[in-house]
Amino acid sequence: MFDDQEIERSATIAPSLTKAIKESRISIVILSKKYASSGWCLDELAEILECRRAMGQIVMTIFYGVEPSHVRKQIGDFGKAFNETCARKEPTEEQRQKWINALNDVGNIEGEDFLRWDNEAKMIKKIAKDVIDKLNATPSKDFDGMEGLDAHLTEMESLLDLDDDGVKMVAISGPAGIGKMTIARALHSLIRDRFQLTCFVDNRKRNYQPGLDDYGLKLRLQEQLLSNILNQNGMTVCHLGVVKERLGDKRVLIILDDVDNIRQLEALANETTWFGSGSRIVVTTENKELLQQHGINNTYHVGFPSDVEAIDILRKYAFRKRYPHDDFEVIAERITELCGKLPLALRVVGSSLRGKNVEEWEEVMQRLETVLDRDIEDVLRVGYESLDENDQSLFLHIAVFFNYKDGDLVKAISADCDHLEVKRGLQILANRSLIDLSTNGKRIVVHNLLQQMARQAIHKQEPGKRQVLVNADEICGVLENETGTGVVSGISFDISRINEVSIGKKAFKKMPNLRFLSVYKSRADGNDSG
């Protein structure tokens, strides 16, 4: 805290106060109706906003009995106090404009509005928590050392042109598994401090809801976007103009990951006019045609890594350092070639090779060489096959039933098995790069290529030994003929092509270990509801 009460008042703010502002990590501006009656306060504010612009200082706002729009436009009681100060202080036109610019900027910073709180103590408690959270935040190290990432980020920063005050939509395109999400997340971490509001919206296809028409779907998507970016749960959107109403005067960064349908863009970012000056919308997708339909012309296409970068990716996940001896290097070059230099495949195969000797590397190489046309799903299967039976089963269940799920997944899937064993299995799957596990273990993500591989692995199992059933015709047969067994623990039933199914009275009695049942209807556009 810096206490300025002992500073002697003068025409300009004291050097010690200017120094204190520059050395602060956070400035909290409390704007009241009489705030602008002090020339000192206005000078302080201009200095604070300059530090925010030049050094990325965090500025928090509290509107204490005054409307943000009154601050921005210098109207009402706030404007009256400002005009009186200008008449009394007689600032130069340059100084007066500096104050006006500072008030406009600070009025645009999302903050706490005292008039919306029924309890001031609760507001103060929330502000204190926000300050603690910001002070505890450290720059992300999650992406340090990733091969080729710096070059990708440099290209994206050039494309975004963050110094331009216009609103831009840009895209990251490329095949599945090339690293689009990684680039987008690293970009979000790198530039988020330059925006008033930011959010990373992952995998929009997960948010389709059953029974919604096109209009209802768009309303639902907007509710989720606004809840995310404004950090307000349970928001209700009653018409499609709400995004523009709430974000039209805000400098925002929105990253829409894995977009695969034009309606998602129409719902979430239909026009650049929806967002405030300097906003940036980043879209990642495999579908270039979708970008053309939406008029997004600024696109960064992610190419395959160079030979050197690809080998470095494999080496990083297999050894975390350079090769122990030259025998590995020759085999690594061949394995990299067989993986098609796809980063996801290099991660999975490299992770599966960790701790193995040269002979075991050669065995993996030989298996990859015999894969028909080296289909990428079969390449990824090598990592899956390196697991023991229990971990394979855990992976299949996660890929089919629990991808992108929030909440305590471990408790959900360990209801009748060893809790510690499941936690160990999750860590093994994360170590093998088959799942991405959040820091607190509450969110699990399986790449869509690995999901496809999981279904392929299930299909190759003997029918009577499948723990998870995913084929609709097979499920119909099991339910109608009551041929289920105690082996079955999960059913994922897509009824989109099923007119009707007659379920035998004892169909489920023969599956006493059935724990997971998902009935859904896939959509023609590839998205699911259920």
XYZ file of C-alpha atoms in Angstrom:
530
model
C 0.000 0.000 0.000
C 1.154 3.559 -0.664
C -0.196 6.327 1.597
C -0.050 9.791 0.021
C -1.571 11.676 2.985
C 1.766 13.139 4.077
C 2.637 14.500 0.648
C 2.411 18.258 0.369
C -0.146 19.298 -2.252
C 1.102 21.311 -5.221
C 0.211 22.008 -8.818
C 1.601 18.656 -9.986
C 1.688 15.235 -8.364
C 4.798 14.583 -6.302
C 7.703 12.538 -7.773
C 7.353 10.026 -4.919
C 3.746 9.377 -5.930
C 4.672 9.009 -9.605
C 7.396 6.543 -8.572
C 4.934 4.599 -6.412
C 2.456 4.328 -9.303
C 5.148 3.078 -11.708
C 6.411 0.462 -9.235
C 2.951 -0.913 -8.433
C 1.682 -4.197 -9.853
C -1.952 -3.189 -9.378
C -3.741 0.171 -9.257
C -7.323 0.299 -7.944
C -9.226 3.375 -9.104
C -12.281 4.210 -6.969
C -14.514 6.489 -9.018
C -17.101 8.520 -7.086
C -19.302 11.416 -8.176
C -16.728 13.900 -6.800
C -13.631 12.073 -8.099
C -13.052 14.610 -10.880
C -13.181 17.525 -8.442
C -9.491 16.886 -7.726
C -6.864 17.818 -10.298
C -4.439 15.565 -8.429
C -6.757 12.589 -8.888
C -6.988 13.312 -12.606
C -3.204 13.592 -12.921
C -2.783 10.339 -10.971
C -5.314 8.647 -13.229
C -3.493 9.775 -16.382
C -0.236 8.389 -14.946
C -1.910 5.085 -14.008
C -3.406 4.649 -17.482
C -0.037 5.428 -19.086
C 1.580 2.696 -16.933
C -1.158 0.317 -18.026
C -0.482 1.088 -21.677
C 3.325 1.085 -21.521
C 4.034 -1.595 -18.909
C 0.908 -3.727 -18.791
C 0.108 -2.681 -15.218
C -3.142 -4.174 -13.874
C -5.829 -1.537 -13.347
C -8.996 -2.400 -11.408
C -12.016 -0.114 -11.157
C -14.744 0.465 -8.581
C -17.652 2.657 -9.656
C -18.805 3.988 -6.284
C -22.213 5.515 -6.882
C -21.439 6.681 -10.398
C -22.355 5.188 -13.761
C -19.394 4.090 -15.954
C -20.952 5.953 -18.904
C -20.944 9.189 -16.842
C -17.202 8.728 -16.299
C -16.540 8.040 -19.973
C -18.589 10.972 -21.235
C -18.074 13.373 -18.259
C -21.804 13.917 -17.786
C -24.183 14.081 -14.795
C -22.801 14.941 -11.345
C -19.450 13.486 -12.391
C -19.304 15.775 -15.437
C -20.293 18.784 -13.314
C -17.349 18.136 -10.943
C -15.000 17.733 -13.902
C -16.114 21.012 -15.512
C -15.714 22.867 -12.195
C -12.157 21.531 -11.863
C -11.312 22.631 -15.405
C -12.710 26.118 -14.668
C -10.775 26.350 -11.403
C -7.454 24.846 -12.538
C -7.493 26.306 -16.046
C -5.442 23.450 -17.540
C -3.930 23.723 -21.003
C -5.974 22.169 -23.794
C -3.374 19.380 -23.968
C -3.739 18.654 -20.230
C -7.525 18.793 -20.407
C -7.561 16.334 -23.318
C -5.216 14.049 -21.396
C -7.706 13.965 -18.511
C -10.611 13.296 -20.883
C -8.740 10.422 -22.554
C -7.869 8.915 -19.161
C -11.502 9.102 -17.988
C -12.705 7.531 -21.213
C -10.197 4.681 -20.878
C -10.876 3.984 -17.202
C -14.627 4.059 -17.811
C -14.169 1.207 -20.289
C -12.385 -1.051 -17.807
C -14.766 -3.732 -16.532
C -14.995 -3.355 -12.751
C -17.270 -3.507 -9.743
C -20.355 -1.293 -9.746
C -21.340 -0.499 -6.154
C -24.938 0.187 -7.188
C -25.314 -3.458 -8.231
C -24.291 -4.837 -4.834
C -26.760 -5.186 -1.963
C -23.925 -5.655 0.522
C -20.789 -3.501 0.451
C -18.821 -5.945 2.610
C -19.369 -8.702 0.059
C -18.147 -6.412 -2.698
C -14.985 -5.576 -0.747
C -14.391 -9.266 -0.036
C -14.627 -10.066 -3.752
C -12.262 -7.219 -4.663
C -9.750 -8.415 -2.060
C -9.930 -11.941 -3.486
C -9.456 -10.615 -7.026
C -6.362 -8.689 -5.889
C -4.913 -11.768 -4.176
C -5.557 -13.884 -7.266
C -3.833 -11.337 -9.490
C -0.857 -10.987 -7.138
C -0.468 -14.761 -6.984
C -0.607 -15.102 -10.760
C 2.730 -15.810 -12.446
C 3.611 -15.859 -16.155
C 2.720 -19.205 -17.695
C 5.572 -21.663 -18.151
C 3.305 -24.272 -19.723
C 4.616 -23.717 -23.226
C 8.318 -23.198 -22.525
C 10.603 -25.323 -24.668
C 7.985 -26.421 -27.228
C 9.690 -26.964 -30.556
C 8.908 -24.336 -33.191
C 6.329 -22.551 -31.029
C 8.129 -19.191 -30.970
C 8.061 -19.015 -34.761
C 4.328 -19.760 -34.819
C 3.643 -17.057 -32.214
C 5.729 -14.505 -34.117
C 3.666 -15.151 -37.241
C 0.422 -14.842 -35.288
C 1.439 -11.581 -33.593
C 2.264 -10.124 -37.011
C -1.119 -11.237 -38.357
C -2.982 -9.844 -35.336
C -1.232 -6.424 -35.537
C -2.159 -5.580 -31.942
C -1.299 -1.885 -32.320
C -4.111 -1.452 -34.843
C -7.273 -0.137 -33.154
C -9.555 -1.867 -35.639
C -11.363 -5.145 -34.896
C -9.855 -8.182 -36.590
C -10.860 -11.791 -37.087
C -7.979 -14.133 -37.823
C -7.727 -17.897 -38.164
C -5.329 -20.726 -37.467
C -5.873 -23.606 -39.884
C -4.258 -26.959 -40.471
C -4.871 -30.707 -40.217
C -5.900 -32.454 -37.010
C -2.985 -33.091 -34.681
C -0.763 -30.362 -36.166
C -0.831 -28.217 -32.995
C -3.471 -25.526 -33.645
C -4.863 -25.680 -30.102
C -1.385 -25.491 -28.570
C -0.565 -22.391 -30.624
C -3.915 -20.803 -29.693
C -3.487 -21.485 -25.965
C 0.085 -20.171 -25.981
C -1.073 -17.067 -27.869
C -3.864 -16.500 -25.332
C -1.363 -16.763 -22.480
C 1.040 -14.372 -24.222
C -1.271 -11.481 -25.153
C -4.274 -11.703 -22.808
C -3.021 -8.846 -20.607
C -3.465 -6.422 -23.490
C -7.261 -6.794 -23.442
C -10.034 -5.817 -21.054
C -11.764 -9.189 -21.319
C -10.563 -12.518 -22.699
C -11.776 -16.072 -23.028
C -10.700 -19.333 -24.630
C -13.753 -21.238 -25.897
C -12.734 -24.827 -26.581
C -14.504 -27.306 -28.791
C -17.815 -25.622 -29.546
C -19.325 -28.906 -30.756
C -19.610 -30.052 -27.138
C -22.197 -27.402 -26.407
C -24.995 -28.510 -28.704
C -28.170 -29.208 -26.775
C -30.978 -31.617 -27.699
C -34.266 -30.149 -28.865
C -32.905 -26.741 -29.946
C -33.682 -25.171 -33.304
C -31.124 -22.993 -35.085
C -32.175 -19.822 -33.226
C -32.219 -21.566 -29.854
C -28.790 -23.022 -30.539
C -27.335 -19.590 -31.246
C -28.871 -18.165 -28.067
C -27.342 -21.034 -26.080
C -23.897 -20.467 -27.598
C -24.080 -16.741 -26.803
C -25.075 -17.461 -23.198
C -22.026 -19.690 -22.807
C -19.711 -17.135 -24.401
C -20.903 -14.269 -22.204
C -20.858 -16.402 -19.047
C -17.271 -17.326 -19.889
C -15.904 -13.892 -20.811
C -17.787 -11.961 -18.087
C -17.231 -14.677 -15.466
C -20.929 -14.715 -14.581
C -22.651 -18.068 -14.260
C -26.217 -18.646 -15.367
C -26.529 -15.757 -17.824
C -29.686 -15.639 -19.928
C -29.671 -14.266 -23.466
C -33.098 -13.303 -24.798
C -32.063 -12.090 -28.264
C -29.025 -12.289 -30.554
C -28.041 -8.639 -30.069
C -26.887 -9.141 -26.475
C -23.258 -9.905 -27.379
C -22.981 -6.551 -29.139
C -24.726 -4.780 -26.234
C -22.352 -6.249 -23.638
C -19.077 -6.318 -25.588
C -19.507 -3.515 -28.138
C -17.462 -1.057 -26.067
C -14.916 -3.573 -24.729
C -11.486 -4.478 -26.107
C -11.790 -8.269 -26.060
C -9.753 -11.300 -27.058
C -11.891 -14.320 -27.931
C -10.374 -17.586 -29.132
C -12.834 -20.057 -30.662
C -11.102 -23.415 -30.862
C -12.012 -26.294 -33.171
C -14.845 -24.540 -35.020
C -16.479 -26.882 -37.527
C -19.804 -25.248 -38.363
C -20.631 -21.836 -39.842
C -23.484 -21.384 -37.346
C -20.977 -21.289 -34.508
C -19.311 -18.247 -36.068
C -22.655 -16.642 -36.881
C -23.694 -17.017 -33.239
C -20.453 -15.933 -31.581
C -18.705 -13.527 -33.942
C -20.991 -12.652 -36.828
C -19.794 -9.050 -37.220
C -16.691 -7.110 -36.180
C -19.059 -4.359 -34.979
C -20.077 -6.640 -32.102
C -16.792 -5.870 -30.336
C -14.965 -2.790 -29.132
C -12.000 -1.052 -30.694
C -8.823 -3.142 -30.764
C -10.626 -6.480 -30.254
C -9.296 -9.690 -31.770
C -11.224 -12.876 -32.594
C -9.069 -15.957 -33.278
C -10.624 -19.054 -34.857
C -8.936 -22.456 -35.137
C -10.338 -24.930 -37.634
C -9.514 -27.688 -40.102
C -12.123 -26.331 -42.519
C -10.784 -23.593 -44.831
C -14.097 -23.406 -46.688
C -15.795 -22.355 -43.442
C -13.390 -19.398 -43.176
C -14.172 -18.337 -46.729
C -17.909 -18.504 -46.008
C -17.476 -16.192 -43.026
C -15.142 -13.798 -44.828
C -12.085 -14.448 -42.639
C -9.155 -13.714 -44.937
C -6.329 -13.382 -42.420
C -5.295 -17.010 -41.912
C -2.160 -18.620 -40.567
C -1.805 -22.127 -41.977
C 0.198 -24.363 -39.649
C 2.584 -26.463 -41.687
C 4.331 -29.653 -40.706
C 7.546 -29.215 -38.706
C 10.907 -29.451 -40.403
C 12.840 -32.720 -40.195
C 14.984 -31.311 -37.394
C 11.983 -29.982 -35.428
C 10.090 -33.255 -35.851
C 12.985 -35.314 -34.507
C 13.372 -32.872 -31.619
C 9.683 -33.361 -30.715
C 10.102 -37.140 -30.680
C 13.301 -36.849 -28.656
C 11.730 -34.514 -26.113
C 8.918 -36.939 -25.288
C 11.087 -40.063 -25.453
C 14.081 -38.807 -23.460
C 13.460 -35.224 -22.292
C 17.039 -34.673 -23.501
C 19.428 -35.760 -26.289
C 19.837 -39.391 -27.364
C 21.913 -41.591 -25.023
C 23.909 -42.857 -28.023
C 23.891 -42.800 -31.822
C 21.926 -46.062 -32.240
C 18.776 -44.271 -31.140
C 19.277 -41.386 -33.546
C 19.131 -43.548 -36.679
C 15.939 -45.297 -35.517
C 14.422 -41.970 -34.425
C 14.787 -40.552 -37.927
C 12.883 -43.514 -39.367
C 10.147 -43.378 -36.694
C 9.718 -39.649 -37.313
C 9.244 -40.363 -41.007
C 6.717 -43.127 -40.270
C 4.731 -40.736 -38.031
C 4.367 -38.393 -40.971
C 5.997 -35.647 -38.872
C 2.580 -35.037 -37.260
C 3.269 -33.478 -33.823
C 0.457 -35.396 -32.068
C 1.734 -38.731 -33.407
C 5.310 -37.831 -32.443
C 4.152 -37.000 -28.908
C 2.203 -40.229 -28.458
C 4.780 -42.554 -30.005
C 7.664 -40.734 -28.308
C 5.977 -40.993 -24.915
C 5.406 -44.714 -25.423
C 9.140 -45.196 -26.073
C 10.257 -43.528 -22.852
C 12.542 -45.781 -20.834
C 12.791 -48.454 -23.546
C 16.040 -49.848 -24.972
C 17.207 -49.909 -28.592
C 15.706 -53.341 -29.279
C 12.284 -52.149 -28.100
C 12.591 -49.049 -30.290
C 13.294 -51.311 -33.254
C 10.200 -53.374 -32.485
C 8.058 -50.229 -32.511
C 9.658 -49.128 -35.778
C 8.885 -52.506 -37.359
C 5.251 -52.314 -36.240
C 4.927 -48.838 -37.727
C 6.402 -50.066 -41.013
C 3.772 -52.794 -41.287
C 0.803 -50.457 -40.695
C -1.273 -50.388 -43.881
C -0.618 -47.059 -45.628
C 0.586 -45.847 -42.226
C -2.878 -44.495 -41.376
C -2.404 -41.986 -38.567
C -4.933 -43.730 -36.314
C -2.888 -46.907 -36.543
C 0.267 -44.947 -35.762
C -1.375 -43.562 -32.619
C -2.500 -47.074 -31.709
C 1.150 -47.945 -31.027
C 1.035 -45.729 -27.935
C -2.237 -47.321 -26.801
C -0.877 -50.849 -27.224
C 2.084 -50.043 -24.982
C -0.313 -49.796 -22.006
C -1.227 -52.671 -19.725
C -4.784 -54.045 -19.874
C -6.181 -51.918 -17.024
C -4.827 -48.670 -18.431
C -6.108 -49.551 -21.896
C -9.570 -50.048 -20.414
C -9.358 -46.729 -18.545
C -8.345 -44.899 -21.727
C -11.221 -46.374 -23.747
C -13.754 -45.349 -21.086
C -12.374 -41.799 -20.925
C -12.275 -41.411 -24.723
C -15.884 -42.582 -25.126
C -17.607 -41.179 -22.034
C -15.538 -38.507 -20.299
C -13.776 -36.343 -22.859
C -14.003 -32.603 -22.045
C -15.874 -33.338 -18.832
C -15.604 -30.990 -15.882
C -16.060 -32.065 -12.293
C -14.508 -34.797 -10.255
C -13.923 -37.390 -12.947
C -11.863 -39.624 -10.672
C -14.774 -40.063 -8.264
C -17.183 -40.700 -11.127
C -15.191 -43.546 -12.634
C -13.867 -45.093 -9.424
C -17.190 -45.741 -7.713
C -16.529 -49.444 -7.505
C -12.776 -49.730 -8.044
C -9.536 -48.674 -6.396
C -9.461 -44.860 -6.225
C -5.665 -44.689 -6.076
C -5.357 -47.110 -8.983
C -7.498 -44.845 -11.175
C -5.461 -41.763 -10.201
C -2.286 -43.659 -11.087
C -3.826 -44.702 -14.409
C -4.771 -41.129 -15.266
C -1.226 -40.002 -14.639
C 0.119 -42.805 -16.843
C -2.213 -41.793 -19.675
C -1.102 -38.168 -19.294
C 2.555 -39.212 -19.267
C 1.980 -41.202 -22.461
C 0.367 -38.114 -24.082
C -2.899 -40.007 -24.620
C -4.826 -37.472 -22.525
C -4.262 -33.894 -21.434
C -4.855 -33.604 -17.700
C -5.411 -30.204 -16.078
C -3.308 -29.210 -13.076
C -6.052 -30.019 -10.578
C -7.127 -33.151 -12.419
C -10.669 -31.812 -12.852
C -10.639 -31.575 -16.649
C -9.546 -34.240 -19.108
C -9.139 -33.762 -22.845
C -8.640 -36.455 -25.481
C -7.690 -35.281 -28.962
C -10.290 -36.157 -31.617
C -7.774 -38.340 -33.482
C -7.157 -40.304 -30.283
C -10.925 -40.628 -29.823
C -11.187 -42.113 -33.298
C -8.321 -44.457 -32.489
C -10.126 -45.574 -29.315
C -13.248 -46.488 -31.291
C -11.073 -48.284 -33.805
C -9.460 -50.261 -30.969
C -12.911 -51.220 -29.641
C -14.001 -52.359 -33.110
C -10.969 -54.672 -33.359
C -11.776 -56.427 -30.073
C -13.614 -59.742 -30.104
C -17.385 -59.035 -29.812
C -17.856 -61.105 -26.634
C -14.912 -59.392 -24.881
C -15.806 -55.756 -25.448
C -16.185 -53.757 -22.234
C -17.510 -50.761 -24.135
C -20.154 -51.060 -26.862
C -20.250 -48.278 -29.474
C -21.656 -49.884 -32.623
C -25.380 -49.090 -32.891
C -26.326 -52.323 -34.710
C -24.416 -54.419 -32.181
C -26.098 -52.588 -29.280
C -29.549 -53.197 -30.802
C -28.764 -56.874 -31.086
C -27.538 -57.092 -27.496
C -30.628 -55.328 -26.125
C -33.173 -57.158 -28.260
C -31.667 -60.643 -27.910
C -30.544 -60.188 -24.287
C -27.013 -61.272 -25.175
C -25.160 -58.835 -22.940
C -22.572 -60.180 -20.511
C -20.933 -59.227 -17.262
C -17.949 -57.942 -19.272
C -19.880 -54.901 -20.531
C -19.282 -51.801 -18.409
C -20.323 -49.043 -20.828
C -22.700 -48.436 -23.752
C -22.468 -45.405 -26.046
C -25.590 -45.618 -28.193
C -26.006 -43.350 -31.242
C -29.683 -43.653 -32.235
C -29.546 -41.322 -35.252
C -29.974 -44.230 -37.700
C -32.238 -46.335 -35.474
C -35.982 -46.198 -36.055
C -36.875 -48.348 -33.066
C -35.346 -50.916 -30.752
C -37.130 -53.537 -28.676
C -35.390 -54.012 -25.348
C -35.773 -57.421 -23.762
C -36.978 -57.589 -20.158
C -33.715 -59.147 -19.001
C -31.401 -57.197 -21.312
C -29.764 -55.205 -18.528
C -29.928 -58.005 -15.956
C -27.265 -59.823 -17.943
C -24.980 -56.789 -17.700
C -24.519 -56.403 -13.916
C -21.303 -54.399 -14.354
C -22.837 -51.772 -16.650
C -21.916 -48.381 -15.155
C -21.952 -45.941 -18.079
C -24.862 -45.501 -20.465
C -24.911 -42.701 -23.037
C -27.813 -42.436 -25.485
C -27.509 -39.635 -28.017
C -28.399 -38.609 -31.536
C -25.558 -37.491 -33.778
C -26.292 -34.654 -36.144
C -25.726 -34.515 -39.872
C -23.039 -31.875 -39.295
C -21.037 -34.219 -37.084
C -22.147 -32.784 -33.758
C -23.961 -34.708 -31.069
C -26.941 -34.076 -28.838
C -28.125 -36.279 -26.035
